[in-house]
Coordinates of C-alpha atoms in Angstrom, one line a residue:
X1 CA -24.9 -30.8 102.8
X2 CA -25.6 -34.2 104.2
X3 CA -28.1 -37.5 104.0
X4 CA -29.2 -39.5 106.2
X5 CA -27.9 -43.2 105.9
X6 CA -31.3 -44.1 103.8
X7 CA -31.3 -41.4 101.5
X8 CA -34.5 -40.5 102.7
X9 CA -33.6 -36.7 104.4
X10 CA -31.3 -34.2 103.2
X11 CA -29.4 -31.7 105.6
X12 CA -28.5 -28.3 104.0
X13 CA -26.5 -25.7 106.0
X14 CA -26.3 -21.7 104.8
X15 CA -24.8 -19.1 106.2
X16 CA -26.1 -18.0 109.8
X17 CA -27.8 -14.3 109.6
X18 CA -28.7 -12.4 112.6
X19 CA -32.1 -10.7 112.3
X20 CA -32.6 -8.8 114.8
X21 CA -29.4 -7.4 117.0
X22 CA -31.5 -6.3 120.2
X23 CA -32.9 -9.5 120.4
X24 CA -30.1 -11.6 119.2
X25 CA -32.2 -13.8 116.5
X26 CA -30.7 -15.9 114.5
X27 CA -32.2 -16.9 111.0
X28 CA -32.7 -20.7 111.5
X29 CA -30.0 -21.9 108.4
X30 CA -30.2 -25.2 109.0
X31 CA -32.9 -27.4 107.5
X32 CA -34.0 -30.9 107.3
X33 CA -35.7 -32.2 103.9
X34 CA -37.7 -34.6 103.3
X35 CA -36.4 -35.8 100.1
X36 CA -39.6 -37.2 98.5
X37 CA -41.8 -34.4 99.7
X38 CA -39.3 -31.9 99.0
X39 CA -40.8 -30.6 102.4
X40 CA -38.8 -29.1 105.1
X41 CA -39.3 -31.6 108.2
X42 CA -38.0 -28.9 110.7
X43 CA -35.0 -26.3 111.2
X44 CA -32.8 -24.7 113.9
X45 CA -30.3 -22.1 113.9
X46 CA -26.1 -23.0 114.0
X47 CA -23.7 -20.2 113.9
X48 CA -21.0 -22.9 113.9
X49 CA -19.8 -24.2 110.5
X50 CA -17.8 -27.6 111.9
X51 CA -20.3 -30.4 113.9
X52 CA -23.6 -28.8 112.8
X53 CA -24.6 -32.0 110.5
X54 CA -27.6 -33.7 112.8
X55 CA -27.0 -38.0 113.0
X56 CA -29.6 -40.3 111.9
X57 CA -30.5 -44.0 112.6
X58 CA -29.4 -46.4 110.0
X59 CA -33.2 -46.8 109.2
X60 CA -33.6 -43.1 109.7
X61 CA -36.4 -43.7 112.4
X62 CA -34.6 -40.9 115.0
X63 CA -32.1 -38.7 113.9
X64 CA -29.6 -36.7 116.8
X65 CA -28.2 -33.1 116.7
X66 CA -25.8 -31.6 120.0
X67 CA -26.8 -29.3 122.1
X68 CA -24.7 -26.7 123.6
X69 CA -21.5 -29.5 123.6
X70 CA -23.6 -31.0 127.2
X71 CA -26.8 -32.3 125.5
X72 CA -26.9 -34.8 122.6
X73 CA -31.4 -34.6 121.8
X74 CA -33.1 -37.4 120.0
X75 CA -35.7 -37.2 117.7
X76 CA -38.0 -39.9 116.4
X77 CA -39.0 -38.8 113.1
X78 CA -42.7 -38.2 111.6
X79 CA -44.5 -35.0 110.1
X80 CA -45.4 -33.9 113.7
X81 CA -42.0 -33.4 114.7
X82 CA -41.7 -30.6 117.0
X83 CA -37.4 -29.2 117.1
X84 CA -38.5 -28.1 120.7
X85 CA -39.5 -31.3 122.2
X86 CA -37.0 -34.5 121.6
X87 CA -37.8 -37.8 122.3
X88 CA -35.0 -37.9 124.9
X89 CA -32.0 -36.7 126.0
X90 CA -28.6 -37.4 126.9
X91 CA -26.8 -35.2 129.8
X92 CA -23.4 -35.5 130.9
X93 CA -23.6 -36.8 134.7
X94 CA -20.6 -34.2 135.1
X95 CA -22.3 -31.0 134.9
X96 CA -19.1 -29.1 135.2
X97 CA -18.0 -31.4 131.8
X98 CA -18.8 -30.6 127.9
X99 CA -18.1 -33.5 125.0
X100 CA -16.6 -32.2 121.8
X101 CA -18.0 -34.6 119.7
X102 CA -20.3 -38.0 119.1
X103 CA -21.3 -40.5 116.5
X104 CA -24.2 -42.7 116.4
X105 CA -23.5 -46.7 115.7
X106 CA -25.3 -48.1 112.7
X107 CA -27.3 -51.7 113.1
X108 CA -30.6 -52.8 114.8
X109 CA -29.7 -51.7 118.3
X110 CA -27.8 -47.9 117.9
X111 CA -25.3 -46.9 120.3
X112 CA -23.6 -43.3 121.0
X113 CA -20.4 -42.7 121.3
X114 CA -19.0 -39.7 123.2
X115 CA -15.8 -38.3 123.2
X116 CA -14.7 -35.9 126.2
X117 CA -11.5 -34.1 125.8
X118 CA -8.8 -33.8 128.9
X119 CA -9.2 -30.8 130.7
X120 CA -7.3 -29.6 133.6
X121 CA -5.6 -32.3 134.5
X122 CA -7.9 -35.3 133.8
X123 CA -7.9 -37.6 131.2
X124 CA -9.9 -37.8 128.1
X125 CA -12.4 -40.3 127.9
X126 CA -15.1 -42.3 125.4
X127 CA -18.1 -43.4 126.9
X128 CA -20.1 -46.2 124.7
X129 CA -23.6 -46.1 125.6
X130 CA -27.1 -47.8 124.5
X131 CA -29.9 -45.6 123.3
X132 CA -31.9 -44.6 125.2
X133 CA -30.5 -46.0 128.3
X134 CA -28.2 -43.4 129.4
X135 CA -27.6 -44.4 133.3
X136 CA -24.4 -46.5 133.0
X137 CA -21.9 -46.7 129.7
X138 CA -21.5 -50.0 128.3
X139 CA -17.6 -48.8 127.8
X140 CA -15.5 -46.3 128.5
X141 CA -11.9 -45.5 127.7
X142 CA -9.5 -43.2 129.6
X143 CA -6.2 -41.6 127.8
X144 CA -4.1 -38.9 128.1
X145 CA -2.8 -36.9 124.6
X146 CA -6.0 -36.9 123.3
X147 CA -7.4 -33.0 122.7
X148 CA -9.4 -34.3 119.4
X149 CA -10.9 -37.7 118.4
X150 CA -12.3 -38.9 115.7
X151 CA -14.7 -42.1 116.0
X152 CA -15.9 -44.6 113.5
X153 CA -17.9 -48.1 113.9
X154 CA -17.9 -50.5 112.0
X155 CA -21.4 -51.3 109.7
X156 CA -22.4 -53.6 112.4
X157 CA -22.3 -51.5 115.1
X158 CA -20.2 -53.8 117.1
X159 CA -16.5 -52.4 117.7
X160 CA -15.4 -49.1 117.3
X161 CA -12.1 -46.5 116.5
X162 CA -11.1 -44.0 118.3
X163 CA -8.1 -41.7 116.5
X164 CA -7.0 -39.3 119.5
X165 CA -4.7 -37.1 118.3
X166 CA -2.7 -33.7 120.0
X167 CA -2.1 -30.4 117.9
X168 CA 1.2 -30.5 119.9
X169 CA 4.1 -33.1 120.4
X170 CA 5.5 -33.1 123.7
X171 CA 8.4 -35.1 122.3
X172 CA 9.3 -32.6 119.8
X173 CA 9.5 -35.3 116.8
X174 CA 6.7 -34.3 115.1
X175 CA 5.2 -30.9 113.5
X176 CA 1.9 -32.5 113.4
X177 CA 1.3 -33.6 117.0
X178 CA 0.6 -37.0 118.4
X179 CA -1.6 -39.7 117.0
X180 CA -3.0 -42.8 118.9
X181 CA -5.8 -45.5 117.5
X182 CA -7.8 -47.2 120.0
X183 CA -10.2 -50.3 119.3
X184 CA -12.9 -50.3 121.6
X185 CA -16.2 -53.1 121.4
X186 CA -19.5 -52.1 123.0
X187 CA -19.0 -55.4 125.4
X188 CA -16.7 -53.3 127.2
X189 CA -13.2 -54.6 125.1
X190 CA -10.9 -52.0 124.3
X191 CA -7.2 -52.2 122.8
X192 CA -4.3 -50.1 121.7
X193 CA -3.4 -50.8 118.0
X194 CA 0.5 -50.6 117.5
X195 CA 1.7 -49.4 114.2
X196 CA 5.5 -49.9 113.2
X197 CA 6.3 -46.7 112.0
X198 CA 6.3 -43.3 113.5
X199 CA 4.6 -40.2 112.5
X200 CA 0.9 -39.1 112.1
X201 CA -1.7 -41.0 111.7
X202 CA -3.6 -39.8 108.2
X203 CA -7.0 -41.5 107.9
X204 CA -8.5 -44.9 109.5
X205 CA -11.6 -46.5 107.9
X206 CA -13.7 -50.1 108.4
X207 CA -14.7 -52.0 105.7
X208 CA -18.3 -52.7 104.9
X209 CA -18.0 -56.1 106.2
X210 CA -16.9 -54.9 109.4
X211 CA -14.2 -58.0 109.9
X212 CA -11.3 -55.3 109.1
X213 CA -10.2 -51.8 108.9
X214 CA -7.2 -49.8 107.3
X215 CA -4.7 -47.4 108.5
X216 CA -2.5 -45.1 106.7
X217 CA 0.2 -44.0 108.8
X218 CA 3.6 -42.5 109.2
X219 CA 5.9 -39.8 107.5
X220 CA 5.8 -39.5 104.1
X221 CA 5.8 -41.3 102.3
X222 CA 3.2 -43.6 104.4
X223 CA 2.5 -47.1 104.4
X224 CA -1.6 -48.4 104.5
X225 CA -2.0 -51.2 106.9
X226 CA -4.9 -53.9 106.7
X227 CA -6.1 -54.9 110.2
X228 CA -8.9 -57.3 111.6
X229 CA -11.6 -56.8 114.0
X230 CA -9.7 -58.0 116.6
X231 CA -6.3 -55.6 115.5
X232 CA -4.1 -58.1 114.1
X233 CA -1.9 -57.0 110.6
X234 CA -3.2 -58.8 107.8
X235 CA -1.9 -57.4 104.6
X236 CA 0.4 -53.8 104.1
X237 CA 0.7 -51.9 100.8
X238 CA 4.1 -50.8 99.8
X239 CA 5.1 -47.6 101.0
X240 CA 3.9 -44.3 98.5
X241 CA 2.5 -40.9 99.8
X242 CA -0.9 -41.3 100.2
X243 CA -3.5 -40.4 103.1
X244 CA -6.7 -41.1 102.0
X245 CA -8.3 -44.9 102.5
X246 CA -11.9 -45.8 100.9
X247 CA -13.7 -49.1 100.5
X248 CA -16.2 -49.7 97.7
X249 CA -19.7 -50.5 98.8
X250 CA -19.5 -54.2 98.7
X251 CA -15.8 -53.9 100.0
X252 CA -14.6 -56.0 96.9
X253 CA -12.3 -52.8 95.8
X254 CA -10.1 -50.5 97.9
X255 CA -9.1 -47.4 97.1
X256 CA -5.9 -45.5 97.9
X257 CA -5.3 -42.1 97.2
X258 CA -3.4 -39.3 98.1
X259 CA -4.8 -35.4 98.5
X260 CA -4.7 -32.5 100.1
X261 CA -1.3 -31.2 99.7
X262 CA 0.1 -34.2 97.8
X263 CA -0.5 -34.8 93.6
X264 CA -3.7 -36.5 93.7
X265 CA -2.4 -39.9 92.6
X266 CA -5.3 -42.8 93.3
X267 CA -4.7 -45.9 93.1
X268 CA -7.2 -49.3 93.5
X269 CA -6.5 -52.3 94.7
X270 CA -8.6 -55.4 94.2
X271 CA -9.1 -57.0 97.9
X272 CA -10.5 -60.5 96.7
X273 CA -7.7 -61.1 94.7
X274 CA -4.5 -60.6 96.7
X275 CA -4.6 -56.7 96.7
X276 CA -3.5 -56.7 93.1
X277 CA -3.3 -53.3 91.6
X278 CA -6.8 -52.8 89.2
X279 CA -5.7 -49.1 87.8
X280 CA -3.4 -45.8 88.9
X281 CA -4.7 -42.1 87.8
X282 CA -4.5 -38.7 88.3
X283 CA -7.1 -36.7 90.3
X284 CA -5.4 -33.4 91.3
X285 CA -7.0 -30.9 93.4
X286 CA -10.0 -33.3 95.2
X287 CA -11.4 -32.1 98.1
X288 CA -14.0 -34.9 97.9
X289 CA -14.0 -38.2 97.1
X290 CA -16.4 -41.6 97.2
X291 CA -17.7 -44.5 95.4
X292 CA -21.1 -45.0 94.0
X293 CA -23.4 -46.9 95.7
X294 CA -23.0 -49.6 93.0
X295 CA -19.0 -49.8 93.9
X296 CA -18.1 -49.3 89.8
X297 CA -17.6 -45.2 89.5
X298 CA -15.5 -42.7 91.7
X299 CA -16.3 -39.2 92.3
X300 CA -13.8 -36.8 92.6
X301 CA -14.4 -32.9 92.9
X302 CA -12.8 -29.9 93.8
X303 CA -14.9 -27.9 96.3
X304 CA -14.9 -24.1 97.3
X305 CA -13.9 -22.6 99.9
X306 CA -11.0 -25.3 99.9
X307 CA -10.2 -24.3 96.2
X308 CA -11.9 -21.4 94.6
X309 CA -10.5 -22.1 91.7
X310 CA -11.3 -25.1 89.1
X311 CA -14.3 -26.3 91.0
X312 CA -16.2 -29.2 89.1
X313 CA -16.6 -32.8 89.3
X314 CA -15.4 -35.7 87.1
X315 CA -16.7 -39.8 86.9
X316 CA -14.1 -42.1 86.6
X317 CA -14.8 -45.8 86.4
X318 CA -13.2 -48.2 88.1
X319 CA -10.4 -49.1 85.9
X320 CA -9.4 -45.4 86.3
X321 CA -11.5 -44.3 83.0
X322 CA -12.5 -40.6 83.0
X323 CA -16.3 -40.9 82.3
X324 CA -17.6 -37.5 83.0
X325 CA -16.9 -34.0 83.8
X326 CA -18.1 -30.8 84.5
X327 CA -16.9 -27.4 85.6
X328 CA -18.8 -25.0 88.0
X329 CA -18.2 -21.4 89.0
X330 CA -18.6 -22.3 92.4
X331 CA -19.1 -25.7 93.9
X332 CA -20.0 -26.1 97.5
X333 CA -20.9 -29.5 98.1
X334 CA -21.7 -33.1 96.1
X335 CA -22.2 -36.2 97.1
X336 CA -24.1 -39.7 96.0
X337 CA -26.9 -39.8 97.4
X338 CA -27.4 -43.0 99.2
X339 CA -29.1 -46.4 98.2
X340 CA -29.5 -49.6 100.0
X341 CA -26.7 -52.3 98.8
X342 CA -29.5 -54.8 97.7
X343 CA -30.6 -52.7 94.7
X344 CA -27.0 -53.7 93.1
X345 CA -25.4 -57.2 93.3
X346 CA -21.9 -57.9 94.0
X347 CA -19.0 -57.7 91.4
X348 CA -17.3 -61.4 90.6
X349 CA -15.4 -59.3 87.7
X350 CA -15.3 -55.7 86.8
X351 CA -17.4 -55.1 83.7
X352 CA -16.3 -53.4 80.6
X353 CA -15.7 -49.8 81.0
X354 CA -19.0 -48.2 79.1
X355 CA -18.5 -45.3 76.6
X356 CA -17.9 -41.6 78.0
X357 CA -19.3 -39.1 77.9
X358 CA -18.8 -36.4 75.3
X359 CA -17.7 -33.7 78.1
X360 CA -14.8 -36.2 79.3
X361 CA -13.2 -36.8 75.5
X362 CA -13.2 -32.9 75.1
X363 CA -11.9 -32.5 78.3
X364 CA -9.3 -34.6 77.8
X365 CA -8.8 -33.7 74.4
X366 CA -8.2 -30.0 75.7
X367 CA -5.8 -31.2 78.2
X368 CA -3.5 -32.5 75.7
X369 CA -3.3 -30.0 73.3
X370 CA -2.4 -27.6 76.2
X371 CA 0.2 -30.3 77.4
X372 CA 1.4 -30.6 73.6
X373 CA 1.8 -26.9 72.8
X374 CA 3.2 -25.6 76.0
X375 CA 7.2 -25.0 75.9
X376 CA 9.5 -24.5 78.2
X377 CA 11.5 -21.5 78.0
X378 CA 14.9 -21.3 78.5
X379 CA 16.1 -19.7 81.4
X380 CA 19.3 -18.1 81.0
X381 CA 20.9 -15.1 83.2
X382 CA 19.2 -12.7 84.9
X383 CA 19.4 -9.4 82.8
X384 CA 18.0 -5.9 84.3
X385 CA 14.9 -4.2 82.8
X386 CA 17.2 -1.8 80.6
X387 CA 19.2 -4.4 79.0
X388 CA 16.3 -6.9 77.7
X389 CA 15.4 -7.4 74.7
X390 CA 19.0 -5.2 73.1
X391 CA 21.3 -8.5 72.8
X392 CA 24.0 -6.7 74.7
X393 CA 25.8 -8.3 77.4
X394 CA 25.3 -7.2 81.1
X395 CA 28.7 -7.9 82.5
X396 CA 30.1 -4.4 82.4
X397 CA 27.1 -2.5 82.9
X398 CA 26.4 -3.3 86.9
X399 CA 27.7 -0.1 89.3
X400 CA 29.7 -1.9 90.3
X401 CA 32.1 -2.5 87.6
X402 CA 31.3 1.4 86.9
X403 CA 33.3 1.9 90.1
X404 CA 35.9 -0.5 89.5
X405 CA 37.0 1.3 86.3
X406 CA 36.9 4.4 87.3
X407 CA 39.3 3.8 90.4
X408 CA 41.6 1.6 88.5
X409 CA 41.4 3.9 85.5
X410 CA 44.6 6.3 85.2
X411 CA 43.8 9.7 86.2
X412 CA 43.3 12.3 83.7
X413 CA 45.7 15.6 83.2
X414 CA 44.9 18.3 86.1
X415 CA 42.1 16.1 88.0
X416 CA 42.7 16.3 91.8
X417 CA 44.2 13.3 94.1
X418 CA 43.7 13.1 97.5
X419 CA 47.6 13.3 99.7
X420 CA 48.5 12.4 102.6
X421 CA 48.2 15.7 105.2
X422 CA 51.5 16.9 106.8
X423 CA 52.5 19.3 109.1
X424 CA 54.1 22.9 107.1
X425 CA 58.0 22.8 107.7
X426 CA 58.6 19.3 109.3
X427 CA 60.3 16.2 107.5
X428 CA 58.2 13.9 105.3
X429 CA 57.9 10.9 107.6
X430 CA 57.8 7.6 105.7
X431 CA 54.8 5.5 106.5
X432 CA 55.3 2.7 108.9
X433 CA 55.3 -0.8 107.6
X434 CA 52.8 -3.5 109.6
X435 CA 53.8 -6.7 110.1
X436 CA 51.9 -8.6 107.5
X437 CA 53.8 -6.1 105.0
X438 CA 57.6 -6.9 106.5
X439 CA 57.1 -10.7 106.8
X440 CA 55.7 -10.3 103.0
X441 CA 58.8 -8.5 101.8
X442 CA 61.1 -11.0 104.2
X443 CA 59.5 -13.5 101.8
X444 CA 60.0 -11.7 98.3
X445 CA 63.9 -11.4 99.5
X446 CA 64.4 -15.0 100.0
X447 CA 62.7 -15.6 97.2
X448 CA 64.9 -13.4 94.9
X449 CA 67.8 -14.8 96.7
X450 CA 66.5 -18.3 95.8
X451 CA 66.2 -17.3 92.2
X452 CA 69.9 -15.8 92.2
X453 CA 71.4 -19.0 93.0
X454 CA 71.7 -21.6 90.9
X455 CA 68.7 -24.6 90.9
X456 CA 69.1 -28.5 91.4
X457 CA 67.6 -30.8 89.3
X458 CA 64.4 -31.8 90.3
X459 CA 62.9 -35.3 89.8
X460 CA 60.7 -35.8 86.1
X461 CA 57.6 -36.0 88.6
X462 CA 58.4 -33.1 90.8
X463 CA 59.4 -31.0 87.5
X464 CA 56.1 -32.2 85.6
X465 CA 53.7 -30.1 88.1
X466 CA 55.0 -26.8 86.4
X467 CA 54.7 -27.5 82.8
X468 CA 51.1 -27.3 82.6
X469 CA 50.2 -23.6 83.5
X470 CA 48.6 -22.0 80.3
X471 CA 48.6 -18.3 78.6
X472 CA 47.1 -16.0 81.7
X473 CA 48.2 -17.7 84.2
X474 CA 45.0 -20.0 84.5
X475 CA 44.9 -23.7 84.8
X476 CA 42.7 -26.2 82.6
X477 CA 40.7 -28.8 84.4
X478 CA 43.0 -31.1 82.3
X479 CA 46.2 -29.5 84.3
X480 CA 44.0 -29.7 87.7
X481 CA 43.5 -33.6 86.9
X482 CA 47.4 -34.2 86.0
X483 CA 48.2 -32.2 89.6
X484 CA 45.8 -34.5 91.6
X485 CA 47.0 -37.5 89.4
X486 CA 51.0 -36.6 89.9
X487 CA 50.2 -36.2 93.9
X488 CA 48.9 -39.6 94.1
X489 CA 52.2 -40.7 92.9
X490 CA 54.5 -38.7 94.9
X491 CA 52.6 -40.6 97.8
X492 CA 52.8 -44.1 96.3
X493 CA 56.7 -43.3 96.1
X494 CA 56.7 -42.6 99.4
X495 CA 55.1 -45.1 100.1
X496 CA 57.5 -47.8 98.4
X497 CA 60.0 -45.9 99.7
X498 CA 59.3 -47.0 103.3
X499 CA 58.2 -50.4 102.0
X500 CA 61.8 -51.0 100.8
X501 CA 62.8 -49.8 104.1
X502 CA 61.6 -53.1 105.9
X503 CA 57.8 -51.0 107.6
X504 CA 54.7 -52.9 107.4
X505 CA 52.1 -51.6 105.6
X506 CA 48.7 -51.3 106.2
X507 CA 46.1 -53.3 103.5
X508 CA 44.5 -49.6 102.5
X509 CA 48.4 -48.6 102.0
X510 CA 49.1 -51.9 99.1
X511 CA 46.3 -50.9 97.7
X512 CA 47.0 -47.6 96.8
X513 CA 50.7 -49.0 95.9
X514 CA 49.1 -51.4 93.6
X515 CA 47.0 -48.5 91.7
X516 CA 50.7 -47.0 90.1
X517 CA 50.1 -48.6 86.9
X518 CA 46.4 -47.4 86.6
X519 CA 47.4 -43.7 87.4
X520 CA 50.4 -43.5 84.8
X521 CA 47.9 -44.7 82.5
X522 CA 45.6 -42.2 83.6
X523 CA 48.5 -39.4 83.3
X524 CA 49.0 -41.3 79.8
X525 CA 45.7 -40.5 78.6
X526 CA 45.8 -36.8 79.2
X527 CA 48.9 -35.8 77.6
X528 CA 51.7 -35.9 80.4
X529 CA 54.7 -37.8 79.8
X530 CA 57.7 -38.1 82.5

């Protein structure tokens, strides 16, 4: 669903349906309303779901719909119109050549803007052109990395941006391709615009006085960027992850928000007074957002097929008031439908936030009682089916510990144990040691030997690292801290040890001579005496 810039036609879409399979008919699913007659103006067929919205005029005199990606036909608008017959066309001079997109300029003199992806080899380009003189482009633009662009002018039809982007990043630095924004004026000016950070480029958008534009740009989380006409930075937001950029109507507000696969956090920012922050709130879930042609309430929604689930809309005022809401099965589509900007005067100050509705207070009322009551459970182990629910403890029960007892178990009276096989009549031989298991019982010798003879008396601090080892044979995290604390000391001797001797220490050295007293303290504190 779409309107033309006046409000004055409506564009509906449906799902294509093929009639008749010999012939290969389509059922024409797109129509063109005229909104006051409620009567259908014309209708074509469009299997294709993406690019079948027509463009219109910003006085809605001709409106423009592609044509096989090679033709872009115009159509000046009355009750005669014929679908079959446009006004006149535009044709690609390369015939081999097929544009992926356009967009029609707004202001007294439309333009068309056509983008033409790179293909085998040559660059893409956007030719700028002046309706209906299609001979020679008023601008053009050539640039590799550019498979998709997106175009936007500015409300006087003057300058326009061009957001080529790659699904692919030759560089390997990004998962989300390349991103470039071009600045391109229909007197045949066109400019690069440098950004300071790296990483994708998430939405670009003019404001309705056409002397600046916004980008928000980088990794997350991004940073928004004010630009004017001519590409210099004016003004940057603090970095936060957002990705979504609207102005209100009369550009007096600006709002930031971010979707999609972030929270849904929105915030607005007054632009007439220093981009001071005018309200933060939570829309989760919004496929679709825009202001009211008045620039004082926000529509958010959440649109299938995006989200088949929770689809309504809700009215929030500008102060970030919830309003209004409603829930739908199934929402396909909403939108305001347009007004001129004279019906509603600009905002000096925002006005009191009016009363809301009574489907916002029990919406909001329902969320916090489902907030309030909702407990988090305490996750504990992880216990099998079997043992839920009977308060006994799972550590013995696994098959594993099964098998561990069993094996370390002492065999019962009679029950069989594997032997070693030997051959009838021949000596028992005695089983070879390996030479892990010699230089092991090497060790246990010396050690015994050790133990026979009679021990020297150890330094206090070299004797204090044994007297903390508790019933089992397990050591407290107090005994771990006295061993780390006691090895700290051993090195500070050592340390004034070769001090005394006449070496030079380093300054990292002093310093850890000059922590003894804070370390006996330390040893002090947890029980150890020397």
């Amino acid at each position: 669903m779409c309107f033309s810039p006046d409000g004055r036609y409506l564009t509906l879409w449906t799902r294509p349906l093929l009639l008749d399979r010999e012939s290969g008919v389509w059922l024409e699913n797109v129509l063109v309303y005229d909104v006051e007659s409620q009567a259908v103006l014309t209708k074509w067929s469009n299997k294709q779901q993406g690019g079948w919205q027509p463009q219109f005029t910003q006085d809605g005199s001709v409106m423009a719909k592609n044509f096989n990606n090679r033709e872009i036909h115009f159509y000046e608008l009355s009750a005669a119109l014929d679908i079959r017959k446009p006004s006149y066309k535009f044709r690609l001079q390369d015939s081999g050549a097929t544009f992926q997109n356009f967009r029609l300029s707004p202001g007294l003199n439309p333009s068309v803007a056509v983008f033409i992806p790179e293909k085998g080899g040559k660059p893409a380009e956007v030719l700028i052109y002046n309706i209906p003189n299609f001979n020679q482009p008023v601008c053009s633009k050539l640039f590799f990395k550019a498979e998709k662009c997106q175009l936007q002018w500015n409300a006087l039809g003057t300058a326009l941006l061009a957001l080529a982007s790659t699904d692919h990043d030759s560089s390997n630095k990004s998962y989300y391709g390349e991103t470039n924004l071009y600045l391109l004026g229909i007197a045949g000016s066109y400019e690069r615009i440098d950004l300071k950070r790296e990483g994708p480029i998430h939405d670009i958008t003019w404001s309705p006085s056409a002397r600046e534009f916004a980008v928000s740009y980088g990794y997350m989380p991004s940073e928004t960027t004010f630009f004017d006409a001519r590409g210099n930075l004016i003004f940057s937001l603090p970095t936060s992850p957002r990705n979504t950029i609207l102005y209100s109507p009369h550009g007096r507000y600006v709002l930031v928000a971010g979707f999609g696969n972030l929270q849904g956090t929105v915030d607005v920012y007054d632009r007439q007074n220093k981009f001071a922050k005018v309200c933060t709130f939570e829309a989760s879930n919004t496929s679709v957002c825009e202001w009211s042609p008045c620039g004082r309430y926000i529509l958010t929604a959440t649109t299938s097929p995006r989200l088949r689930v929770d689809n309504g809309l809700k009215v929030w005022y500008a102060d970030g008031t919830l309003l209004y809401y409603r829930e739908y099965p199934e929402l396909f589509s909403i939108a305001w439908k347009p007004q001129p900007i004279s019906k509603f005067p600009a905002l000096k100050l925002l006005e009191p936030c009016p009363p809301a509705h009574q489907s916002a207070t029990e919406y909001l009322a329902k969320k916090a009682a489902l907030s309030g009551t909702s407990t988090v459970k305490k996750v504990g182990a992880y216990r099998p089916p079997h043992a839920r629910n009977s308060g006994a403890s799972t550590a013995l029960t696994s098959l594993y510990q099964k098998e561990l007892q069993s094996n370390l178990g002492p065999k019962p009276a009679g029950a069989y144990v594997p032997g070693r096989r030997v051959v009838p009549g021949a000596q028992p031989v005695e089983p070879k040691e390996s030479k892990s298991a010699a230089k092991n019982k090497k060790k246990r010798e010396g050690k015994n030997a050790d133990e026979a003879s009679p021990t020297p008396e150890l330094p206090a601090v070299a004797q204090a690292q044994d007297q903390g080892s508790v019933v089992g044979g397990v050591v407290s995290m107090e005994e771990k801290k006295i061993r780390a604390l006691l090895k700290k000391l051993r090195a500070i001797e050592a340390l004034k040890m070769r001090q005394a001797g006449g070496e030079q220490l380093e300054e990292t050295q002093i310093n850890k001579i000059n922590k003894e007293d804070e370390i006996r303290q330390e040893l002090g504190f947890l029980g150890w005496s020397e």
